[in-house]
GROMACS .gro file of C-alpha atoms in nm:
model
  493
    1MET     CA    1  -2.080  -2.237   7.308
    2LEU     CA    2  -1.764  -2.366   7.473
    3ALA     CA    3  -1.738  -2.638   7.211
    4VAL     CA    4  -1.804  -2.412   6.912
    5ALA     CA    5  -1.592  -2.109   7.013
    6PRO     CA    6  -1.241  -2.263   6.973
    7PRO     CA    7  -1.294  -2.386   6.613
    8LEU     CA    8  -1.446  -2.051   6.514
    9LEU     CA    9  -1.154  -1.860   6.662
   10ALA     CA   10  -0.900  -2.093   6.500
   11GLY     CA   11  -1.074  -2.055   6.162
   12ALA     CA   12  -1.074  -1.676   6.188
   13LEU     CA   13  -0.704  -1.668   6.277
   14ALA     CA   14  -0.618  -1.907   5.991
   15THR     CA   15  -0.818  -1.696   5.744
   16ALA     CA   16  -0.645  -1.376   5.855
   17ALA     CA   17  -0.303  -1.539   5.825
   18GLY     CA   18  -0.380  -1.664   5.473
   19ALA     CA   19  -0.507  -1.323   5.363
   20ARG     CA   20  -0.192  -1.158   5.495
   21ARG     CA   21   0.034  -1.403   5.308
   22THR     CA   22  -0.166  -1.362   4.984
   23ALA     CA   23  -0.152  -0.983   5.008
   24ALA     CA   24   0.225  -1.009   5.044
   25GLY     CA   25   0.241  -1.188   4.707
   26GLU     CA   26   0.295  -1.542   4.832
   27ARG     CA   27   0.141  -1.816   4.621
   28PRO     CA   28   0.081  -2.185   4.694
   29GLY     CA   29   0.385  -2.399   4.631
   30THR     CA   30   0.196  -2.662   4.430
   31ASP     CA   31  -0.055  -2.665   4.149
   32ALA     CA   32  -0.229  -2.970   4.293
   33ALA     CA   33  -0.597  -2.920   4.365
   34PRO     CA   34  -0.700  -2.941   4.735
   35ALA     CA   35  -0.903  -3.240   4.851
   36ALA     CA   36  -1.272  -3.182   4.797
   37TRP     CA   37  -1.422  -3.424   5.055
   38PRO     CA   38  -1.370  -3.211   5.371
   39GLY     CA   39  -1.554  -2.918   5.222
   40LEU     CA   40  -1.846  -3.143   5.128
   41THR     CA   41  -1.874  -3.378   5.426
   42ALA     CA   42  -1.784  -3.159   5.724
   43PRO     CA   43  -2.072  -2.906   5.691
   44ALA     CA   44  -2.322  -3.183   5.623
   45GLY     CA   45  -2.202  -3.391   5.920
   46ILE     CA   46  -2.209  -3.096   6.156
   47ALA     CA   47  -2.558  -3.002   6.038
   48ALA     CA   48  -2.681  -3.361   6.091
   49LEU     CA   49  -2.536  -3.375   6.446
   50ALA     CA   50  -2.688  -3.038   6.532
   51ALA     CA   51  -3.030  -3.147   6.403
   52GLY     CA   52  -3.019  -3.473   6.605
   53HIS     CA   53  -2.913  -3.293   6.920
   54HIS     CA   54  -3.196  -3.045   6.873
   55LEU     CA   55  -3.458  -3.317   6.832
   56TRP     CA   56  -3.326  -3.505   7.140
   57THR     CA   57  -3.333  -3.199   7.362
   58VAL     CA   58  -3.628  -3.001   7.225
   59GLY     CA   59  -3.836  -3.262   7.041
   60GLU     CA   60  -3.943  -3.039   6.749
   61PHE     CA   61  -3.816  -2.774   6.502
   62THR     CA   62  -3.947  -2.420   6.523
   63ALA     CA   63  -3.958  -2.192   6.217
   64PRO     CA   64  -3.643  -1.999   6.320
   65ALA     CA   65  -3.461  -2.329   6.369
   66ILE     CA   66  -3.560  -2.450   6.022
   67VAL     CA   67  -3.439  -2.121   5.868
   68LEU     CA   68  -3.110  -2.143   6.051
   69GLY     CA   69  -3.068  -2.503   5.940
   70LEU     CA   70  -3.134  -2.423   5.577
   71SER     CA   71  -2.900  -2.121   5.584
   72VAL     CA   72  -2.602  -2.353   5.568
   73ILE     CA   73  -2.691  -2.457   5.207
   74PRO     CA   74  -2.628  -2.127   5.016
   75PRO     CA   75  -2.272  -2.084   5.150
   76MET     CA   76  -2.196  -2.443   5.050
   77VAL     CA   77  -2.329  -2.383   4.696
   78VAL     CA   78  -2.136  -2.056   4.659
   79ARG     CA   79  -1.819  -2.222   4.784
   80GLU     CA   80  -1.848  -2.502   4.530
   81VAL     CA   81  -1.911  -2.255   4.245
   82LEU     CA   82  -1.603  -2.055   4.344
   83ALA     CA   83  -1.400  -2.372   4.377
   84ALA     CA   84  -1.506  -2.487   4.028
   85ALA     CA   85  -1.409  -2.150   3.879
   86ASP     CA   86  -1.073  -2.165   4.054
   87GLN     CA   87  -1.014  -2.513   3.918
   88ARG     CA   88  -1.095  -2.397   3.566
   89ARG     CA   89  -0.848  -2.110   3.594
   90ARG     CA   90  -0.586  -2.347   3.728
   91ALA     CA   91  -0.640  -2.581   3.431
   92GLU     CA   92  -0.609  -2.290   3.184
   93ARG     CA   93  -0.281  -2.183   3.343
   94LEU     CA   94  -0.150  -2.534   3.321
   95ALA     CA   95  -0.251  -2.561   2.955
   96ALA     CA   96  -0.085  -2.227   2.876
   97SER     CA   97   0.233  -2.333   3.054
   98GLU     CA   98   0.236  -2.660   2.861
   99ALA     CA   99   0.182  -2.482   2.529
  100ARG     CA  100   0.462  -2.239   2.610
  101LEU     CA  101   0.695  -2.527   2.691
  102ARG     CA  102   0.603  -2.698   2.365
  103HIS     CA  103   0.667  -2.376   2.179
  104LEU     CA  104   1.014  -2.351   2.333
  105VAL     CA  105   1.114  -2.708   2.258
  106GLY     CA  106   0.940  -2.707   1.918
  107ASP     CA  107   0.764  -3.043   1.946
  108ASP     CA  108   0.425  -2.940   1.811
  109ARG     CA  109   0.514  -2.838   1.454
  110PRO     CA  110   0.271  -2.954   1.186
  111PRO     CA  111   0.372  -3.277   1.018
  112ALA     CA  112   0.611  -3.222   0.728
  113GLY     CA  113   0.358  -3.343   0.471
  114ALA     CA  114   0.051  -3.172   0.619
  115ALA     CA  115  -0.149  -2.970   0.367
  116PRO     CA  116  -0.211  -2.599   0.433
  117VAL     CA  117  -0.561  -2.496   0.531
  118ASP     CA  118  -0.791  -2.331   0.279
  119ARG     CA  119  -0.951  -1.988   0.293
  120ALA     CA  120  -1.242  -2.111   0.505
  121GLY     CA  121  -1.003  -2.261   0.759
  122LEU     CA  122  -0.808  -1.936   0.769
  123VAL     CA  123  -1.129  -1.739   0.833
  124ARG     CA  124  -1.218  -1.970   1.123
  125ALA     CA  125  -0.870  -1.926   1.270
  126LEU     CA  126  -0.894  -1.547   1.232
  127ASP     CA  127  -1.228  -1.552   1.412
  128ARG     CA  128  -1.061  -1.713   1.715
  129ARG     CA  129  -0.751  -1.492   1.709
  130THR     CA  130  -0.735  -1.190   1.941
  131GLY     CA  131  -0.391  -1.058   1.844
  132GLY     CA  132  -0.108  -1.093   1.598
  133ALA     CA  133  -0.086  -1.032   1.225
  134LEU     CA  134  -0.185  -1.180   0.890
  135LEU     CA  135   0.063  -1.199   0.602
  136VAL     CA  136  -0.072  -1.249   0.248
  137VAL     CA  137   0.200  -1.367   0.009
  138ASP     CA  138   0.161  -1.322  -0.366
  139LEU     CA  139   0.397  -1.513  -0.598
  140HIS     CA  140   0.500  -1.404  -0.947
  141GLY     CA  141   0.711  -1.584  -1.202
  142ALA     CA  142   1.038  -1.419  -1.292
  143ASP     CA  143   0.909  -1.379  -1.650
  144GLU     CA  144   0.589  -1.206  -1.522
  145ALA     CA  145   0.373  -1.482  -1.672
  146ALA     CA  146   0.480  -1.815  -1.518
  147VAL     CA  147   0.253  -1.971  -1.256
  148PRO     CA  148   0.417  -2.204  -1.000
  149ASP     CA  149   0.341  -2.568  -1.077
  150GLY     CA  150   0.260  -2.842  -0.824
  151PRO     CA  151   0.614  -2.928  -0.707
  152VAL     CA  152   0.706  -2.560  -0.680
  153GLN     CA  153   0.389  -2.489  -0.480
  154ALA     CA  154   0.475  -2.774  -0.243
  155GLU     CA  155   0.822  -2.627  -0.197
  156VAL     CA  156   0.666  -2.285  -0.134
  157VAL     CA  157   0.452  -2.432   0.146
  158HIS     CA  158   0.758  -2.603   0.293
  159ARG     CA  159   0.955  -2.278   0.294
  160LEU     CA  160   0.666  -2.087   0.448
  161ARG     CA  161   0.636  -2.343   0.728
  162SER     CA  162   1.010  -2.348   0.783
  163GLY     CA  163   1.024  -1.971   0.812
  164ALA     CA  164   0.711  -1.933   1.027
  165GLY     CA  165   0.679  -2.021   1.394
  166PRO     CA  166   0.543  -2.351   1.529
  167HIS     CA  167   0.209  -2.196   1.619
  168ASP     CA  168   0.175  -1.996   1.294
  169LEU     CA  169  -0.090  -2.113   1.049
  170VAL     CA  170  -0.010  -2.149   0.678
  171ALA     CA  171  -0.302  -2.127   0.433
  172ARG     CA  172  -0.336  -2.152   0.054
  173LEU     CA  173  -0.572  -1.893  -0.095
  174THR     CA  174  -0.511  -1.953  -0.469
  175ASP     CA  175  -0.244  -2.116  -0.684
  176THR     CA  176  -0.026  -1.807  -0.643
  177GLU     CA  177  -0.144  -1.664  -0.310
  178PHE     CA  178  -0.070  -1.795   0.037
  179ALA     CA  179  -0.123  -1.662   0.388
  180VAL     CA  180   0.055  -1.694   0.721
  181LEU     CA  181  -0.135  -1.620   1.043
  182THR     CA  182   0.099  -1.540   1.331
  183ASP     CA  183   0.063  -1.423   1.690
  184LEU     CA  184   0.370  -1.199   1.660
  185GLY     CA  185   0.349  -0.825   1.714
  186PRO     CA  186   0.396  -0.566   1.437
  187VAL     CA  187   0.777  -0.542   1.445
  188LEU     CA  188   0.839  -0.917   1.460
  189ALA     CA  189   0.565  -0.981   1.200
  190TYR     CA  190   0.740  -0.744   0.958
  191ALA     CA  191   1.068  -0.924   1.026
  192LEU     CA  192   0.891  -1.253   0.954
  193GLY     CA  193   0.766  -1.115   0.622
  194THR     CA  194   1.121  -1.011   0.530
  195ARG     CA  195   1.254  -1.358   0.614
  196LEU     CA  196   0.985  -1.522   0.405
  197LEU     CA  197   1.072  -1.298   0.109
  198GLY     CA  198   1.432  -1.412   0.129
  199ALA     CA  199   1.336  -1.779   0.155
  200LEU     CA  200   1.092  -1.763  -0.136
  201ALA     CA  201   1.346  -1.587  -0.359
  202GLU     CA  202   1.583  -1.885  -0.353
  203PRO     CA  203   1.588  -2.095  -0.676
  204TYR     CA  204   1.340  -2.383  -0.710
  205PRO     CA  205   1.489  -2.702  -0.858
  206ARG     CA  206   1.280  -2.846  -1.139
  207ALA     CA  207   1.318  -3.046  -1.457
  208GLY     CA  208   1.518  -2.854  -1.713
  209GLY     CA  209   1.683  -2.623  -1.460
  210ALA     CA  210   1.601  -2.410  -1.159
  211SER     CA  211   1.334  -2.140  -1.164
  212ARG     CA  212   1.288  -1.829  -0.955
  213LEU     CA  213   0.986  -1.655  -0.812
  214ARG     CA  214   0.923  -1.301  -0.700
  215ALA     CA  215   0.704  -1.240  -0.399
  216SER     CA  216   0.500  -0.953  -0.255
  217VAL     CA  217   0.382  -0.957   0.106
  218GLY     CA  218   0.093  -0.761   0.255
  219LEU     CA  219   0.059  -0.728   0.634
  220ALA     CA  220  -0.242  -0.643   0.849
  221GLU     CA  221  -0.299  -0.663   1.224
  222THR     CA  222  -0.566  -0.911   1.333
  223THR     CA  223  -0.696  -0.710   1.630
  224GLY     CA  224  -1.018  -0.515   1.619
  225GLY     CA  225  -1.162  -0.645   1.293
  226GLU     CA  226  -1.377  -0.913   1.142
  227PRO     CA  227  -1.191  -1.195   0.962
  228GLU     CA  228  -1.298  -1.082   0.614
  229ASP     CA  229  -1.192  -0.724   0.695
  230VAL     CA  230  -0.847  -0.843   0.805
  231LEU     CA  231  -0.813  -1.048   0.486
  232ARG     CA  232  -0.916  -0.749   0.274
  233GLN     CA  233  -0.668  -0.521   0.450
  234ALA     CA  234  -0.379  -0.764   0.407
  235ASP     CA  235  -0.472  -0.809   0.040
  236LEU     CA  236  -0.477  -0.432  -0.014
  237ALA     CA  237  -0.128  -0.411   0.138
  238ARG     CA  238  -0.021  -0.692  -0.096
  239ARG     CA  239  -0.154  -0.496  -0.396
  240ARG     CA  240   0.048  -0.197  -0.281
  241ALA     CA  241   0.363  -0.411  -0.262
  242VAL     CA  242   0.301  -0.527  -0.620
  243GLN     CA  243   0.251  -0.170  -0.743
  244LEU     CA  244   0.574  -0.054  -0.578
  245GLY     CA  245   0.784  -0.309  -0.762
  246ARG     CA  246   0.734  -0.639  -0.577
  247ASP     CA  247   0.992  -0.821  -0.361
  248ARG     CA  248   0.882  -0.609  -0.065
  249VAL     CA  249   0.663  -0.609   0.247
  250GLU     CA  250   0.391  -0.346   0.294
  251TRP     CA  251   0.175  -0.274   0.601
  252TYR     CA  252  -0.190  -0.182   0.571
  253ASP     CA  253  -0.310   0.157   0.690
  254ALA     CA  254  -0.616   0.370   0.623
  255TYR     CA  255  -0.429   0.609   0.390
  256LEU     CA  256  -0.303   0.312   0.194
  257GLU     CA  257  -0.660   0.192   0.149
  258GLU     CA  258  -0.763   0.533   0.014
  259GLN     CA  259  -0.478   0.523  -0.237
  260LEU     CA  260  -0.555   0.170  -0.347
  261VAL     CA  261  -0.927   0.234  -0.380
  262ARG     CA  262  -0.845   0.538  -0.591
  263ARG     CA  263  -0.610   0.329  -0.802
  264LEU     CA  264  -0.874   0.060  -0.852
  265ASP     CA  265  -1.124   0.327  -0.957
  266LEU     CA  266  -0.875   0.464  -1.210
  267GLU     CA  267  -0.808   0.116  -1.349
  268ARG     CA  268  -1.181   0.056  -1.383
  269GLU     CA  269  -1.268   0.387  -1.549
  270LEU     CA  270  -0.969   0.454  -1.776
  271PRO     CA  271  -1.035   0.185  -2.042
  272GLY     CA  272  -1.274   0.343  -2.292
  273ALA     CA  273  -1.205   0.702  -2.183
  274VAL     CA  274  -1.087   0.790  -2.536
  275ALA     CA  275  -1.396   0.641  -2.698
  276ARG     CA  276  -1.622   0.820  -2.448
  277GLY     CA  277  -1.464   1.156  -2.532
  278GLU     CA  278  -1.341   1.219  -2.176
  279LEU     CA  279  -0.985   1.328  -2.265
  280ASP     CA  280  -0.894   1.692  -2.307
  281LEU     CA  281  -0.587   1.906  -2.370
  282VAL     CA  282  -0.490   2.235  -2.212
  283TYR     CA  283  -0.205   2.443  -2.349
  284GLN     CA  284   0.066   2.636  -2.165
  285PRO     CA  285   0.240   2.902  -2.376
  286VAL     CA  286   0.619   2.914  -2.405
  287LEU     CA  287   0.751   3.272  -2.421
  288ALA     CA  288   1.069   3.437  -2.539
  289LEU     CA  289   1.224   3.583  -2.226
  290ALA     CA  290   1.366   3.884  -2.405
  291ASP     CA  291   1.030   4.033  -2.508
  292ARG     CA  292   0.779   3.791  -2.346
  293LEU     CA  293   0.616   3.711  -2.679
  294PRO     CA  294   0.472   3.360  -2.737
  295VAL     CA  295   0.682   3.123  -2.943
  296GLY     CA  296   0.507   2.792  -2.876
  297THR     CA  297   0.283   2.592  -2.648
  298GLU     CA  298   0.300   2.266  -2.456
  299ALA     CA  299   0.002   2.032  -2.479
  300LEU     CA  300  -0.094   1.900  -2.134
  301LEU     CA  301  -0.327   1.601  -2.103
  302ARG     CA  302  -0.632   1.608  -1.875
  303TRP     CA  303  -0.881   1.330  -1.814
  304ARG     CA  304  -1.223   1.477  -1.733
  305SER     CA  305  -1.379   1.172  -1.571
  306PRO     CA  306  -1.747   1.204  -1.472
  307ALA     CA  307  -1.685   0.965  -1.183
  308LEU     CA  308  -1.339   1.073  -1.064
  309GLY     CA  309  -1.313   1.439  -1.163
  310THR     CA  310  -1.011   1.585  -1.340
  311VAL     CA  311  -0.714   1.348  -1.340
  312LEU     CA  312  -0.366   1.488  -1.410
  313PRO     CA  313  -0.090   1.308  -1.606
  314GLU     CA  314   0.121   1.222  -1.301
  315GLU     CA  315  -0.167   1.008  -1.173
  316LEU     CA  316  -0.301   0.901  -1.511
  317LEU     CA  317   0.011   0.782  -1.693
  318PRO     CA  318   0.128   0.512  -1.444
  319VAL     CA  319  -0.217   0.353  -1.462
  320ALA     CA  320  -0.217   0.375  -1.842
  321ALA     CA  321   0.125   0.209  -1.849
  322ASP     CA  322   0.007  -0.082  -1.633
  323LEU     CA  323  -0.304  -0.123  -1.851
  324ASP     CA  324  -0.099  -0.100  -2.172
  325LEU     CA  325  -0.296   0.207  -2.284
  326LEU     CA  326  -0.004   0.447  -2.339
  327GLY     CA  327  -0.011   0.391  -2.715
  328GLU     CA  328  -0.382   0.470  -2.739
  329LEU     CA  329  -0.350   0.784  -2.526
  330GLY     CA  330  -0.035   0.896  -2.712
  331ARG     CA  331  -0.203   0.864  -3.051
  332TRP     CA  332  -0.498   1.071  -2.930
  333VAL     CA  333  -0.275   1.344  -2.786
  334LEU     CA  334  -0.062   1.362  -3.100
  335ASP     CA  335  -0.364   1.384  -3.331
  336ARG     CA  336  -0.541   1.648  -3.120
  337ALA     CA  337  -0.224   1.858  -3.075
  338CYS     CA  338  -0.142   1.855  -3.448
  339ARG     CA  339  -0.499   1.952  -3.535
  340GLN     CA  340  -0.490   2.242  -3.290
  341LEU     CA  341  -0.153   2.359  -3.418
  342ALA     CA  342  -0.289   2.356  -3.774
  343ASP     CA  343  -0.585   2.570  -3.666
  344TRP     CA  344  -0.358   2.827  -3.502
  345SER     CA  345  -0.129   2.833  -3.807
  346GLU     CA  346  -0.407   2.928  -4.049
  347GLY     CA  347  -0.382   3.291  -3.944
  348GLY     CA  348  -0.012   3.304  -4.022
  349ARG     CA  349   0.103   3.253  -3.662
  350GLU     CA  350   0.409   3.031  -3.651
  351LEU     CA  351   0.430   2.848  -3.320
  352TRP     CA  352   0.572   2.518  -3.211
  353MET     CA  353   0.367   2.253  -3.028
  354ALA     CA  354   0.534   2.036  -2.764
  355VAL     CA  355   0.383   1.696  -2.677
  356ASN     CA  356   0.505   1.480  -2.390
  357VAL     CA  357   0.611   1.128  -2.483
  358THR     CA  358   0.717   0.845  -2.252
  359ALA     CA  359   1.030   0.641  -2.318
  360ARG     CA  360   0.812   0.338  -2.393
  361GLU     CA  361   0.623   0.530  -2.663
  362LEU     CA  362   0.946   0.662  -2.809
  363ALA     CA  363   1.084   0.308  -2.833
  364ALA     CA  364   0.773   0.175  -3.008
  365PRO     CA  365   0.851   0.051  -3.361
  366ASP     CA  366   0.569   0.256  -3.515
  367PHE     CA  367   0.638   0.584  -3.333
  368VAL     CA  368   0.810   0.762  -3.623
  369ALA     CA  369   0.555   0.635  -3.877
  370ARG     CA  370   0.247   0.739  -3.682
  371THR     CA  371   0.402   1.076  -3.597
  372ALA     CA  372   0.466   1.140  -3.964
  373THR     CA  373   0.110   1.034  -4.045
  374ALA     CA  374  -0.037   1.281  -3.793
  375LEU     CA  375   0.179   1.566  -3.927
  376ALA     CA  376   0.078   1.489  -4.285
  377ALA     CA  377  -0.290   1.460  -4.198
  378TYR     CA  378  -0.302   1.822  -4.081
  379ASP     CA  379  -0.027   1.959  -4.304
  380VAL     CA  380   0.191   2.057  -4.007
  381PRO     CA  381   0.561   2.121  -4.083
  382PRO     CA  382   0.770   1.868  -3.889
  383GLU     CA  383   0.992   2.140  -3.743
  384ARG     CA  384   0.687   2.278  -3.562
  385LEU     CA  385   0.639   1.965  -3.352
  386VAL     CA  386   0.850   1.923  -3.037
  387VAL     CA  387   0.866   1.573  -2.891
  388GLU     CA  388   0.939   1.617  -2.521
  389VAL     CA  389   1.080   1.326  -2.316
  390ALA     CA  390   1.156   1.363  -1.946
  391GLU     CA  391   1.522   1.280  -1.873
  392PRO     CA  392   1.453   1.035  -1.582
  393ALA     CA  393   1.229   0.831  -1.811
  394VAL     CA  394   1.495   0.820  -2.081
  395ALA     CA  395   1.766   0.728  -1.833
  396ALA     CA  396   1.559   0.438  -1.704
  397GLU     CA  397   1.544   0.282  -2.050
  398LEU     CA  398   1.843   0.446  -2.218
  399SER     CA  399   1.964   0.133  -2.389
  400THR     CA  400   1.630   0.088  -2.567
  401VAL     CA  401   1.600   0.441  -2.706
  402VAL     CA  402   1.956   0.551  -2.772
  403ALA     CA  403   1.941   0.442  -3.138
  404GLN     CA  404   1.629   0.652  -3.205
  405LEU     CA  405   1.767   0.945  -3.008
  406ARG     CA  406   2.062   0.955  -3.248
  407ARG     CA  407   1.825   0.969  -3.545
  408LEU     CA  408   1.600   1.241  -3.403
  409PRO     CA  409   1.705   1.608  -3.396
  410ILE     CA  410   1.754   1.745  -3.045
  411ASP     CA  411   1.699   2.119  -3.046
  412LEU     CA  412   1.574   2.212  -2.699
  413LEU     CA  413   1.691   2.138  -2.346
  414LYS     CA  414   1.424   2.194  -2.080
  415VAL     CA  415   1.534   2.245  -1.719
  416GLY     CA  416   1.352   2.311  -1.393
  417PRO     CA  417   1.339   2.634  -1.191
  418HIS     CA  418   1.557   2.495  -0.910
  419LEU     CA  419   1.862   2.568  -1.125
  420VAL     CA  420   1.785   2.939  -1.129
  421GLY     CA  421   1.843   2.996  -0.756
  422PRO     CA  422   2.179   3.098  -0.605
  423GLY     CA  423   2.449   2.832  -0.609
  424ALA     CA  424   2.594   2.672  -0.299
  425ASP     CA  425   2.870   2.853  -0.107
  426GLY     CA  426   2.826   3.167  -0.309
  427GLN     CA  427   2.888   2.996  -0.642
  428ARG     CA  428   2.712   3.120  -0.952
  429PRO     CA  429   2.368   2.968  -1.023
  430LEU     CA  430   2.366   2.633  -1.198
  431ILE     CA  431   2.149   2.779  -1.472
  432ASP     CA  432   2.456   2.974  -1.587
  433VAL     CA  433   2.647   2.649  -1.632
  434VAL     CA  434   2.357   2.479  -1.810
  435ALA     CA  435   2.299   2.775  -2.042
  436ASN     CA  436   2.669   2.784  -2.131
  437LEU     CA  437   2.669   2.409  -2.199
  438GLY     CA  438   2.356   2.439  -2.416
  439ASP     CA  439   2.517   2.718  -2.617
  440ARG     CA  440   2.828   2.506  -2.681
  441LEU     CA  441   2.613   2.212  -2.795
  442GLY     CA  442   2.387   2.426  -3.013
  443LEU     CA  443   2.079   2.368  -2.791
  444GLU     CA  444   1.823   2.627  -2.691
  445VAL     CA  445   1.741   2.615  -2.317
  446VAL     CA  446   1.380   2.636  -2.199
  447VAL     CA  447   1.326   2.697  -1.827
  448GLU     CA  448   0.995   2.561  -1.703
  449GLY     CA  449   0.808   2.622  -1.379
  450LEU     CA  450   0.891   2.993  -1.353
  451GLU     CA  451   0.660   3.128  -1.084
  452SER     CA  452   0.813   3.466  -0.997
  453ASP     CA  453   0.960   3.766  -1.176
  454ALA     CA  454   1.290   3.701  -0.996
  455GLN     CA  455   1.313   3.354  -1.151
  456VAL     CA  456   1.230   3.494  -1.492
  457ALA     CA  457   1.501   3.758  -1.454
  458GLY     CA  458   1.753   3.496  -1.338
  459ALA     CA  459   1.684   3.273  -1.637
  460ARG     CA  460   1.714   3.562  -1.878
  461ARG     CA  461   2.033   3.688  -1.711
  462ALA     CA  462   2.189   3.343  -1.758
  463GLY     CA  463   2.127   3.360  -2.132
  464CYS     CA  464   1.824   3.132  -2.157
  465HIS     CA  465   1.604   3.232  -2.449
  466TYR     CA  466   1.272   3.067  -2.356
  467GLY     CA  467   1.063   3.004  -2.047
  468GLN     CA  468   0.723   2.893  -1.928
  469GLY     CA  469   0.543   2.898  -1.596
  470PHE     CA  470   0.273   3.074  -1.398
  471ALA     CA  471   0.476   3.396  -1.393
  472LEU     CA  472   0.445   3.408  -1.774
  473ALA     CA  473   0.120   3.231  -1.867
  474ARG     CA  474  -0.099   2.965  -1.708
  475PRO     CA  475  -0.230   2.652  -1.884
  476ALA     CA  476  -0.572   2.709  -2.039
  477PRO     CA  477  -0.813   2.558  -2.295
  478ALA     CA  478  -0.745   2.625  -2.660
  479GLU     CA  479  -1.007   2.902  -2.688
  480ARG     CA  480  -0.860   3.106  -2.404
  481VAL     CA  481  -0.504   3.061  -2.530
  482GLU     CA  482  -0.611   3.171  -2.877
  483ALA     CA  483  -0.773   3.483  -2.734
  484TRP     CA  484  -0.455   3.551  -2.538
  485PHE     CA  485  -0.251   3.516  -2.859
  486GLU     CA  486  -0.452   3.796  -3.018
  487GLU     CA  487  -0.284   4.043  -2.782
  488PHE     CA  488   0.057   3.975  -2.936
  489PRO     CA  489   0.195   4.023  -3.285
  490SER     CA  490   0.272   3.714  -3.490
  491THR     CA  491   0.649   3.675  -3.514
  492PRO     CA  492   0.828   3.364  -3.646
  493ARG     CA  493   1.062   3.209  -3.389
   0.00000   0.00000   0.00000
């Protein structure tokens, strides 16, 4: 006991001192691993000496002695397991420190001529990634049709690698789609996408002169999703960037996915809608404000899709424009509106029919000819057809339609209800100014969107002759509008 007590006491004091220093935040001053031989040889040597002394003094081992002798083995095993785990953690810290140092000095960049990984390699990298973001880059030729050739693609890869970080992974998905996998957070990943857009927009030297590319970047976070899900999300964000005009970066979110899925459904279902008989027109009467008698109607397009429900023009027309279906839809609307106007005119009622036309349709070379054909087919007087073009659409392509606008008679000026309200700083309502300008130019002013009697009164007080809106009459199918007409006398306007 006298021999064993001092080492036990010294060990307890040393353990307590070490625990106190560790609790205070002190760490070892070196990353070197401690020597392993004392921990292995000392317990075994002490156990062997104790066993020999026991045999010399007692001559045999009792059961309690054997148990006590064997009890030294489990602590030794546990200690070695803990030591191995500590060594593994130490090695991981060292590796992380080394990687961080390499990142700072930039000595682990991929070789300049290294090829980007393919989609399978990107999926494997995504499977190992626990944070960061994925950027999907879509390239478009400046003429909307050119596809980057081999040298340009090689330059694209070089610019992507130059703009990305040393640990970012560059992948080629198709001839025109690339991806960059980064460990940056959302804000820095968006900044990276913006830098890549700028780099990719620079001219590409090639035989016969430089060429330019337009790029769209979709971003998705890599946390909390399977690799294919992350790829799909980044690709949906890329599609959104393309739809919004390209040369931009878009983040993925759940609402974005709903919009894009809806858009894809529209693109899938719209072709053939005319042939399937899914289009319909509703008509909103235009009234004379003085006596509230009908003078005309506006034909409003509706797509009654069995799969998607009723689709309104503001959602339908952009899709039709992208699918190059505006001409087909416009011809159908014009034919159906002229036929309906002819039916209403048989009873002696003289109304006008307004059809909405986009600037692209108005600029089509055959617009005047096919309009004249539709009028002649149903024996509709040309003065009874109003071609309505929204001003923002005309302004966007003014140079392409100005010649036709000079040839076509402009009789009506349609304005929104926001002009009817009181002017700023007590000034008179803007509708007064517009009505006065229309009178000087010989144009009749139609105020649309009138939803209250006060707005109707304001438009009439300003001198506007015509109006339409829920306060006057709601859009309805042809049968209901015709029944509503029966309540009013037929008066030429």
